[in-house]
């Protein structure tokens, strides 16, 4: 018997007649385990996606097998469309490759995101995108153009977003493509979220709907292209 561990169920696939293979995200990283009798019986509802569980495993020839399991928290929102947002951060974590890293930061970010998602889905998914990129070292500072590196304030009416935030013209020169225009309010929110302390977050102010849609679209596209992944759950949120 191994030690008690805590983690989020981020993926599950059917296995044999009545078992499932779960991917669980812990502070030490992702692990795959077999949950026997997972499709029926009293265990079944403990194993929903996004559940925060405490569990123990035993070694087997193949994947480790879950023995005890108990619920610490469950994050399912109401039955409307907003509940689909939950699948997005789970899919991101299941698809980004990180080997032998301490995952405490990303673990706390997932917990923070799932705990707050009911308040404002567009805002907290954007925050999840931006902090994930930041922790991976994939984020520019949004103060300077990511192509020419000169300050963005010089020509604030003409900001373009593609692989980052740039001047209009710089994107065309570098990539032969025009990015989408993005408003200065959205850029300010990007900077604010990037620097936000998750232990003392202040996000209770009003944000315009157009800014929320812009930051969600930009941060989701940036995350996909930076990690070179395709996210199916993107269709639920955009
Ligand atoms: Zn530039």
PDB file of C-alpha atoms and ligand atoms in Angstrom:
ATOM      1  CA  UNK A   1       0.000   0.000   0.000  1.00  0.00           C
ATOM      2  CA  UNK A   2       1.342   3.419  -0.917  1.00  0.00           C
ATOM      3  CA  UNK A   3       0.866   6.741   0.814  1.00  0.00           C
ATOM      4  CA  UNK A   4      -2.327   8.744   0.650  1.00  0.00           C
ATOM      5  CA  UNK A   5      -2.241  11.219  -2.208  1.00  0.00           C
ATOM      6  CA  UNK A   6      -4.436  14.076  -3.374  1.00  0.00           C
ATOM      7  CA  UNK A   7      -5.270  14.933  -6.933  1.00  0.00           C
ATOM      8  CA  UNK A   8      -7.743  15.999  -9.580  1.00  0.00           C
ATOM      9  CA  UNK A   9      -9.236  13.527 -12.023  1.00  0.00           C
ATOM     10  CA  UNK A  10      -8.414  15.154 -15.351  1.00  0.00           C
ATOM     11  CA  UNK A  11      -9.152  12.318 -17.774  1.00  0.00           C
ATOM     12  CA  UNK A  12     -10.820   8.933 -17.829  1.00  0.00           C
ATOM     13  CA  UNK A  13     -11.156   6.231 -20.450  1.00  0.00           C
ATOM     14  CA  UNK A  14     -13.083   2.963 -20.332  1.00  0.00           C
ATOM     15  CA  UNK A  15     -10.989  -0.129 -19.773  1.00  0.00           C
ATOM     16  CA  UNK A  16     -12.204  -3.708 -19.949  1.00  0.00           C
ATOM     17  CA  UNK A  17     -15.818  -4.395 -18.942  1.00  0.00           C
ATOM     18  CA  UNK A  18     -16.235  -2.414 -15.785  1.00  0.00           C
ATOM     19  CA  UNK A  19     -12.953  -0.574 -15.195  1.00  0.00           C
ATOM     20  CA  UNK A  20     -11.577   2.802 -16.076  1.00  0.00           C
ATOM     21  CA  UNK A  21      -8.119   4.241 -16.554  1.00  0.00           C
ATOM     22  CA  UNK A  22      -7.921   7.557 -14.764  1.00  0.00           C
ATOM     23  CA  UNK A  23      -5.365  10.290 -15.253  1.00  0.00           C
ATOM     24  CA  UNK A  24      -4.903  12.045 -11.932  1.00  0.00           C
ATOM     25  CA  UNK A  25      -3.029  15.328 -11.575  1.00  0.00           C
ATOM     26  CA  UNK A  26      -1.128  15.665  -8.293  1.00  0.00           C
ATOM     27  CA  UNK A  27       1.464  18.133  -7.054  1.00  0.00           C
ATOM     28  CA  UNK A  28       4.074  15.670  -8.300  1.00  0.00           C
ATOM     29  CA  UNK A  29       2.612  15.482 -11.794  1.00  0.00           C
ATOM     30  CA  UNK A  30       0.215  13.304 -13.757  1.00  0.00           C
ATOM     31  CA  UNK A  31      -0.269   9.629 -13.131  1.00  0.00           C
ATOM     32  CA  UNK A  32      -2.396   6.954 -14.758  1.00  0.00           C
ATOM     33  CA  UNK A  33      -4.122   4.385 -12.579  1.00  0.00           C
ATOM     34  CA  UNK A  34      -6.757   1.697 -12.985  1.00  0.00           C
ATOM     35  CA  UNK A  35     -10.038   2.071 -11.094  1.00  0.00           C
ATOM     36  CA  UNK A  36     -11.722  -1.316 -10.909  1.00  0.00           C
ATOM     37  CA  UNK A  37     -15.502  -1.527 -10.936  1.00  0.00           C
ATOM     38  CA  UNK A  38     -15.576   2.140 -11.846  1.00  0.00           C
ATOM     39  CA  UNK A  39     -18.588   2.115 -14.127  1.00  0.00           C
ATOM     40  CA  UNK A  40     -21.112   0.909 -11.595  1.00  0.00           C
ATOM     41  CA  UNK A  41     -21.547   0.694  -7.863  1.00  0.00           C
ATOM     42  CA  UNK A  42     -21.014   3.264  -5.190  1.00  0.00           C
ATOM     43  CA  UNK A  43     -17.596   4.268  -6.486  1.00  0.00           C
ATOM     44  CA  UNK A  44     -18.875   5.487  -9.841  1.00  0.00           C
ATOM     45  CA  UNK A  45     -19.819   9.013  -8.773  1.00  0.00           C
ATOM     46  CA  UNK A  46     -16.529   9.539  -6.921  1.00  0.00           C
ATOM     47  CA  UNK A  47     -14.782   9.307 -10.242  1.00  0.00           C
ATOM     48  CA  UNK A  48     -16.320  12.201 -12.150  1.00  0.00           C
ATOM     49  CA  UNK A  49     -13.990  14.460 -14.067  1.00  0.00           C
ATOM     50  CA  UNK A  50     -12.668  17.410 -12.052  1.00  0.00           C
ATOM     51  CA  UNK A  51     -13.269  15.694  -8.726  1.00  0.00           C
ATOM     52  CA  UNK A  52     -10.609  16.451  -6.150  1.00  0.00           C
ATOM     53  CA  UNK A  53      -9.934  13.139  -4.463  1.00  0.00           C
ATOM     54  CA  UNK A  54      -7.796  11.538  -1.809  1.00  0.00           C
ATOM     55  CA  UNK A  55      -6.615   8.108  -2.866  1.00  0.00           C
ATOM     56  CA  UNK A  56      -4.250   5.226  -2.355  1.00  0.00           C
ATOM     57  CA  UNK A  57      -2.820   2.838  -4.916  1.00  0.00           C
ATOM     58  CA  UNK A  58      -1.099  -0.533  -5.006  1.00  0.00           C
ATOM     59  CA  UNK A  59       1.487  -1.644  -7.525  1.00  0.00           C
ATOM     60  CA  UNK A  60       0.508  -4.111 -10.205  1.00  0.00           C
ATOM     61  CA  UNK A  61       2.271  -5.499 -13.254  1.00  0.00           C
ATOM     62  CA  UNK A  62       0.833  -2.768 -15.444  1.00  0.00           C
ATOM     63  CA  UNK A  63      -0.563   0.472 -14.138  1.00  0.00           C
ATOM     64  CA  UNK A  64      -1.034   0.941 -10.415  1.00  0.00           C
ATOM     65  CA  UNK A  65      -4.505   0.141  -9.103  1.00  0.00           C
ATOM     66  CA  UNK A  66      -6.580   2.487  -6.968  1.00  0.00           C
ATOM     67  CA  UNK A  67      -7.603   0.953  -3.669  1.00  0.00           C
ATOM     68  CA  UNK A  68      -9.179   3.538  -1.385  1.00  0.00           C
ATOM     69  CA  UNK A  69     -10.700   6.741  -2.657  1.00  0.00           C
ATOM     70  CA  UNK A  70     -12.625   9.571  -1.042  1.00  0.00           C
ATOM     71  CA  UNK A  71     -13.995  12.892  -2.238  1.00  0.00           C
ATOM     72  CA  UNK A  72     -12.380  16.150  -1.112  1.00  0.00           C
ATOM     73  CA  UNK A  73     -14.292  18.474  -3.425  1.00  0.00           C
ATOM     74  CA  UNK A  74     -16.334  18.356  -6.580  1.00  0.00           C
ATOM     75  CA  UNK A  75     -16.603  21.233  -8.997  1.00  0.00           C
ATOM     76  CA  UNK A  76     -19.527  20.565 -11.240  1.00  0.00           C
ATOM     77  CA  UNK A  77     -21.404  23.714 -12.003  1.00  0.00           C
ATOM     78  CA  UNK A  78     -25.084  23.871 -12.829  1.00  0.00           C
ATOM     79  CA  UNK A  79     -26.339  21.755 -15.684  1.00  0.00           C
ATOM     80  CA  UNK A  80     -26.297  24.588 -18.204  1.00  0.00           C
ATOM     81  CA  UNK A  81     -23.623  25.390 -20.772  1.00  0.00           C
ATOM     82  CA  UNK A  82     -21.304  26.932 -18.178  1.00  0.00           C
ATOM     83  CA  UNK A  83     -20.560  23.489 -16.734  1.00  0.00           C
ATOM     84  CA  UNK A  84     -18.709  22.658 -19.956  1.00  0.00           C
ATOM     85  CA  UNK A  85     -16.013  25.194 -19.072  1.00  0.00           C
ATOM     86  CA  UNK A  86     -14.714  22.736 -16.495  1.00  0.00           C
ATOM     87  CA  UNK A  87     -13.396  20.442 -19.206  1.00  0.00           C
ATOM     88  CA  UNK A  88     -11.125  23.080 -20.650  1.00  0.00           C
ATOM     89  CA  UNK A  89      -8.424  23.351 -17.928  1.00  0.00           C
ATOM     90  CA  UNK A  90      -8.526  19.567 -17.496  1.00  0.00           C
ATOM     91  CA  UNK A  91      -7.840  19.038 -21.188  1.00  0.00           C
ATOM     92  CA  UNK A  92      -5.016  21.590 -21.169  1.00  0.00           C
ATOM     93  CA  UNK A  93      -3.241  19.855 -18.294  1.00  0.00           C
ATOM     94  CA  UNK A  94      -3.766  16.425 -19.793  1.00  0.00           C
ATOM     95  CA  UNK A  95      -2.209  17.569 -23.084  1.00  0.00           C
ATOM     96  CA  UNK A  96       0.802  19.642 -22.055  1.00  0.00           C
ATOM     97  CA  UNK A  97       3.954  17.618 -21.613  1.00  0.00           C
ATOM     98  CA  UNK A  98       5.891  18.268 -18.479  1.00  0.00           C
ATOM     99  CA  UNK A  99       8.313  15.705 -17.177  1.00  0.00           C
ATOM    100  CA  UNK A 100       9.747  15.414 -13.677  1.00  0.00           C
ATOM    101  CA  UNK A 101       8.675  18.832 -12.521  1.00  0.00           C
ATOM    102  CA  UNK A 102       7.296  20.021  -9.249  1.00  0.00           C
ATOM    103  CA  UNK A 103       3.727  20.841 -10.250  1.00  0.00           C
ATOM    104  CA  UNK A 104       2.643  22.695  -7.088  1.00  0.00           C
ATOM    105  CA  UNK A 105       2.144  25.962  -8.950  1.00  0.00           C
ATOM    106  CA  UNK A 106       0.024  24.477 -11.714  1.00  0.00           C
ATOM    107  CA  UNK A 107      -1.849  22.356  -9.168  1.00  0.00           C
ATOM    108  CA  UNK A 108      -2.739  25.433  -7.122  1.00  0.00           C
ATOM    109  CA  UNK A 109      -3.747  27.244 -10.306  1.00  0.00           C
ATOM    110  CA  UNK A 110      -6.125  24.438 -11.284  1.00  0.00           C
ATOM    111  CA  UNK A 111      -7.639  24.433  -7.805  1.00  0.00           C
ATOM    112  CA  UNK A 112      -8.031  28.216  -7.933  1.00  0.00           C
ATOM    113  CA  UNK A 113      -9.598  28.091 -11.400  1.00  0.00           C
ATOM    114  CA  UNK A 114     -12.091  25.343 -10.627  1.00  0.00           C
ATOM    115  CA  UNK A 115     -13.033  26.975  -7.319  1.00  0.00           C
ATOM    116  CA  UNK A 116     -13.799  30.326  -8.956  1.00  0.00           C
ATOM    117  CA  UNK A 117     -15.142  29.289 -12.332  1.00  0.00           C
ATOM    118  CA  UNK A 118     -18.782  29.660 -11.309  1.00  0.00           C
ATOM    119  CA  UNK A 119     -18.231  33.419 -10.796  1.00  0.00           C
ATOM    120  CA  UNK A 120     -17.140  34.343 -14.303  1.00  0.00           C
ATOM    121  CA  UNK A 121     -16.115  31.641 -16.754  1.00  0.00           C
ATOM    122  CA  UNK A 122     -14.482  33.848 -19.405  1.00  0.00           C
ATOM    123  CA  UNK A 123     -12.355  35.678 -16.848  1.00  0.00           C
ATOM    124  CA  UNK A 124     -11.129  32.633 -14.933  1.00  0.00           C
ATOM    125  CA  UNK A 125     -10.398  30.570 -18.053  1.00  0.00           C
ATOM    126  CA  UNK A 126      -8.363  33.517 -19.385  1.00  0.00           C
ATOM    127  CA  UNK A 127      -6.527  33.727 -16.083  1.00  0.00           C
ATOM    128  CA  UNK A 128      -5.815  30.000 -16.254  1.00  0.00           C
ATOM    129  CA  UNK A 129      -4.390  30.410 -19.783  1.00  0.00           C
ATOM    130  CA  UNK A 130      -2.177  33.342 -18.882  1.00  0.00           C
ATOM    131  CA  UNK A 131      -0.765  31.867 -15.670  1.00  0.00           C
ATOM    132  CA  UNK A 132      -0.121  28.493 -17.310  1.00  0.00           C
ATOM    133  CA  UNK A 133       1.899  30.220 -20.040  1.00  0.00           C
ATOM    134  CA  UNK A 134       3.680  32.335 -17.435  1.00  0.00           C
ATOM    135  CA  UNK A 135       4.696  29.296 -15.353  1.00  0.00           C
ATOM    136  CA  UNK A 136       6.059  27.669 -18.533  1.00  0.00           C
ATOM    137  CA  UNK A 137       8.107  30.761 -19.381  1.00  0.00           C
ATOM    138  CA  UNK A 138       6.127  31.275 -22.572  1.00  0.00           C
ATOM    139  CA  UNK A 139       4.698  34.707 -21.901  1.00  0.00           C
ATOM    140  CA  UNK A 140       5.989  38.086 -23.001  1.00  0.00           C
ATOM    141  CA  UNK A 141       5.396  41.010 -20.687  1.00  0.00           C
ATOM    142  CA  UNK A 142       2.706  42.682 -22.841  1.00  0.00           C
ATOM    143  CA  UNK A 143       4.532  45.988 -22.352  1.00  0.00           C
ATOM    144  CA  UNK A 144       6.727  45.806 -25.413  1.00  0.00           C
ATOM    145  CA  UNK A 145       5.962  44.642 -28.928  1.00  0.00           C
ATOM    146  CA  UNK A 146       6.976  40.977 -29.132  1.00  0.00           C
ATOM    147  CA  UNK A 147       8.474  41.502 -32.602  1.00  0.00           C
ATOM    148  CA  UNK A 148      10.413  44.792 -32.491  1.00  0.00           C
ATOM    149  CA  UNK A 149      10.637  44.929 -28.660  1.00  0.00           C
ATOM    150  CA  UNK A 150       9.831  48.662 -28.603  1.00  0.00           C
ATOM    151  CA  UNK A 151       7.197  49.902 -26.162  1.00  0.00           C
ATOM    152  CA  UNK A 152       3.583  49.454 -27.178  1.00  0.00           C
ATOM    153  CA  UNK A 153       2.464  52.729 -25.633  1.00  0.00           C
ATOM    154  CA  UNK A 154       3.912  54.718 -28.555  1.00  0.00           C
ATOM    155  CA  UNK A 155       1.138  53.706 -30.885  1.00  0.00           C
ATOM    156  CA  UNK A 156      -1.533  52.416 -28.585  1.00  0.00           C
ATOM    157  CA  UNK A 157      -4.345  52.626 -31.149  1.00  0.00           C
ATOM    158  CA  UNK A 158      -2.728  50.022 -33.344  1.00  0.00           C
ATOM    159  CA  UNK A 159      -2.131  46.872 -31.397  1.00  0.00           C
ATOM    160  CA  UNK A 160      -2.236  43.503 -33.047  1.00  0.00           C
ATOM    161  CA  UNK A 161      -2.511  40.118 -31.419  1.00  0.00           C
ATOM    162  CA  UNK A 162      -1.248  36.883 -32.810  1.00  0.00           C
ATOM    163  CA  UNK A 163       1.542  34.911 -31.157  1.00  0.00           C
ATOM    164  CA  UNK A 164       1.810  37.811 -28.746  1.00  0.00           C
ATOM    165  CA  UNK A 165       0.974  41.496 -28.665  1.00  0.00           C
ATOM    166  CA  UNK A 166       2.647  43.595 -31.345  1.00  0.00           C
ATOM    167  CA  UNK A 167       2.330  46.798 -33.346  1.00  0.00           C
ATOM    168  CA  UNK A 168       0.308  46.540 -36.498  1.00  0.00           C
ATOM    169  CA  UNK A 169       2.884  46.166 -39.253  1.00  0.00           C
ATOM    170  CA  UNK A 170       5.386  44.301 -37.071  1.00  0.00           C
ATOM    171  CA  UNK A 171       3.206  41.173 -37.295  1.00  0.00           C
ATOM    172  CA  UNK A 172       2.988  41.507 -41.067  1.00  0.00           C
ATOM    173  CA  UNK A 173       6.738  41.988 -41.422  1.00  0.00           C
ATOM    174  CA  UNK A 174       7.598  39.032 -39.215  1.00  0.00           C
ATOM    175  CA  UNK A 175       4.920  36.497 -40.167  1.00  0.00           C
ATOM    176  CA  UNK A 176       3.430  37.739 -43.400  1.00  0.00           C
ATOM    177  CA  UNK A 177       0.036  37.693 -41.694  1.00  0.00           C
ATOM    178  CA  UNK A 178      -2.027  40.348 -40.021  1.00  0.00           C
ATOM    179  CA  UNK A 179      -3.070  39.629 -36.461  1.00  0.00           C
ATOM    180  CA  UNK A 180      -6.391  40.649 -34.944  1.00  0.00           C
ATOM    181  CA  UNK A 181      -6.791  44.119 -33.500  1.00  0.00           C
ATOM    182  CA  UNK A 182      -6.968  44.074 -29.715  1.00  0.00           C
ATOM    183  CA  UNK A 183      -8.064  46.903 -27.438  1.00  0.00           C
ATOM    184  CA  UNK A 184      -5.814  48.648 -24.933  1.00  0.00           C
ATOM    185  CA  UNK A 185      -8.264  47.656 -22.158  1.00  0.00           C
ATOM    186  CA  UNK A 186      -7.647  44.022 -23.008  1.00  0.00           C
ATOM    187  CA  UNK A 187      -3.882  44.538 -22.984  1.00  0.00           C
ATOM    188  CA  UNK A 188      -4.157  46.210 -19.563  1.00  0.00           C
ATOM    189  CA  UNK A 189      -6.175  43.275 -18.252  1.00  0.00           C
ATOM    190  CA  UNK A 190      -3.566  40.853 -19.628  1.00  0.00           C
ATOM    191  CA  UNK A 191      -0.847  42.714 -17.718  1.00  0.00           C
ATOM    192  CA  UNK A 192      -2.957  42.823 -14.582  1.00  0.00           C
ATOM    193  CA  UNK A 193      -3.729  39.113 -14.610  1.00  0.00           C
ATOM    194  CA  UNK A 194      -0.130  38.177 -15.402  1.00  0.00           C
ATOM    195  CA  UNK A 195       1.026  39.929 -12.222  1.00  0.00           C
ATOM    196  CA  UNK A 196      -1.957  38.966 -10.058  1.00  0.00           C
ATOM    197  CA  UNK A 197      -1.128  37.258  -6.773  1.00  0.00           C
ATOM    198  CA  UNK A 198      -3.413  34.232  -6.558  1.00  0.00           C
ATOM    199  CA  UNK A 199      -3.136  34.227  -2.775  1.00  0.00           C
ATOM    200  CA  UNK A 200      -4.723  37.673  -2.602  1.00  0.00           C
ATOM    201  CA  UNK A 201      -6.580  38.131  -5.873  1.00  0.00           C
ATOM    202  CA  UNK A 202      -8.629  41.238  -6.556  1.00  0.00           C
ATOM    203  CA  UNK A 203     -10.914  40.599  -9.475  1.00  0.00           C
ATOM    204  CA  UNK A 204     -14.168  42.011  -8.189  1.00  0.00           C
ATOM    205  CA  UNK A 205     -14.255  44.995 -10.545  1.00  0.00           C
ATOM    206  CA  UNK A 206     -16.464  45.303 -13.616  1.00  0.00           C
ATOM    207  CA  UNK A 207     -14.937  44.248 -16.900  1.00  0.00           C
ATOM    208  CA  UNK A 208     -16.624  44.974 -20.217  1.00  0.00           C
ATOM    209  CA  UNK A 209     -18.077  41.988 -22.037  1.00  0.00           C
ATOM    210  CA  UNK A 210     -16.091  42.829 -25.196  1.00  0.00           C
ATOM    211  CA  UNK A 211     -12.839  42.825 -23.211  1.00  0.00           C
ATOM    212  CA  UNK A 212     -13.665  39.445 -21.687  1.00  0.00           C
ATOM    213  CA  UNK A 213     -14.370  37.943 -25.104  1.00  0.00           C
ATOM    214  CA  UNK A 214     -11.157  39.407 -26.494  1.00  0.00           C
ATOM    215  CA  UNK A 215      -8.943  38.187 -23.681  1.00  0.00           C
ATOM    216  CA  UNK A 216     -10.499  34.720 -23.795  1.00  0.00           C
ATOM    217  CA  UNK A 217      -9.993  34.355 -27.542  1.00  0.00           C
ATOM    218  CA  UNK A 218      -6.460  35.747 -27.474  1.00  0.00           C
ATOM    219  CA  UNK A 219      -5.246  33.759 -24.452  1.00  0.00           C
ATOM    220  CA  UNK A 220      -6.765  30.489 -25.705  1.00  0.00           C
ATOM    221  CA  UNK A 221      -5.218  30.837 -29.159  1.00  0.00           C
ATOM    222  CA  UNK A 222      -1.888  31.811 -27.616  1.00  0.00           C
ATOM    223  CA  UNK A 223      -1.924  28.769 -25.348  1.00  0.00           C
ATOM    224  CA  UNK A 224      -2.747  26.410 -28.219  1.00  0.00           C
ATOM    225  CA  UNK A 225      -0.034  27.781 -30.483  1.00  0.00           C
ATOM    226  CA  UNK A 226       2.604  28.085 -27.732  1.00  0.00           C
ATOM    227  CA  UNK A 227       2.196  24.440 -26.659  1.00  0.00           C
ATOM    228  CA  UNK A 228       1.409  23.279 -30.197  1.00  0.00           C
ATOM    229  CA  UNK A 229      -1.736  21.450 -29.090  1.00  0.00           C
ATOM    230  CA  UNK A 230      -5.320  21.308 -30.351  1.00  0.00           C
ATOM    231  CA  UNK A 231      -8.006  21.602 -27.705  1.00  0.00           C
ATOM    232  CA  UNK A 232     -11.384  20.000 -28.378  1.00  0.00           C
ATOM    233  CA  UNK A 233     -12.976  21.742 -25.398  1.00  0.00           C
ATOM    234  CA  UNK A 234     -12.155  25.091 -26.981  1.00  0.00           C
ATOM    235  CA  UNK A 235     -15.408  24.636 -28.868  1.00  0.00           C
ATOM    236  CA  UNK A 236     -17.322  24.718 -25.568  1.00  0.00           C
ATOM    237  CA  UNK A 237     -15.933  28.023 -24.426  1.00  0.00           C
ATOM    238  CA  UNK A 238     -15.505  30.249 -27.475  1.00  0.00           C
TER     239      UNK A 238
HETATM  240 ZN1  LIG B   1       6.698  46.421 -33.047  1.00  0.00          ZN
END
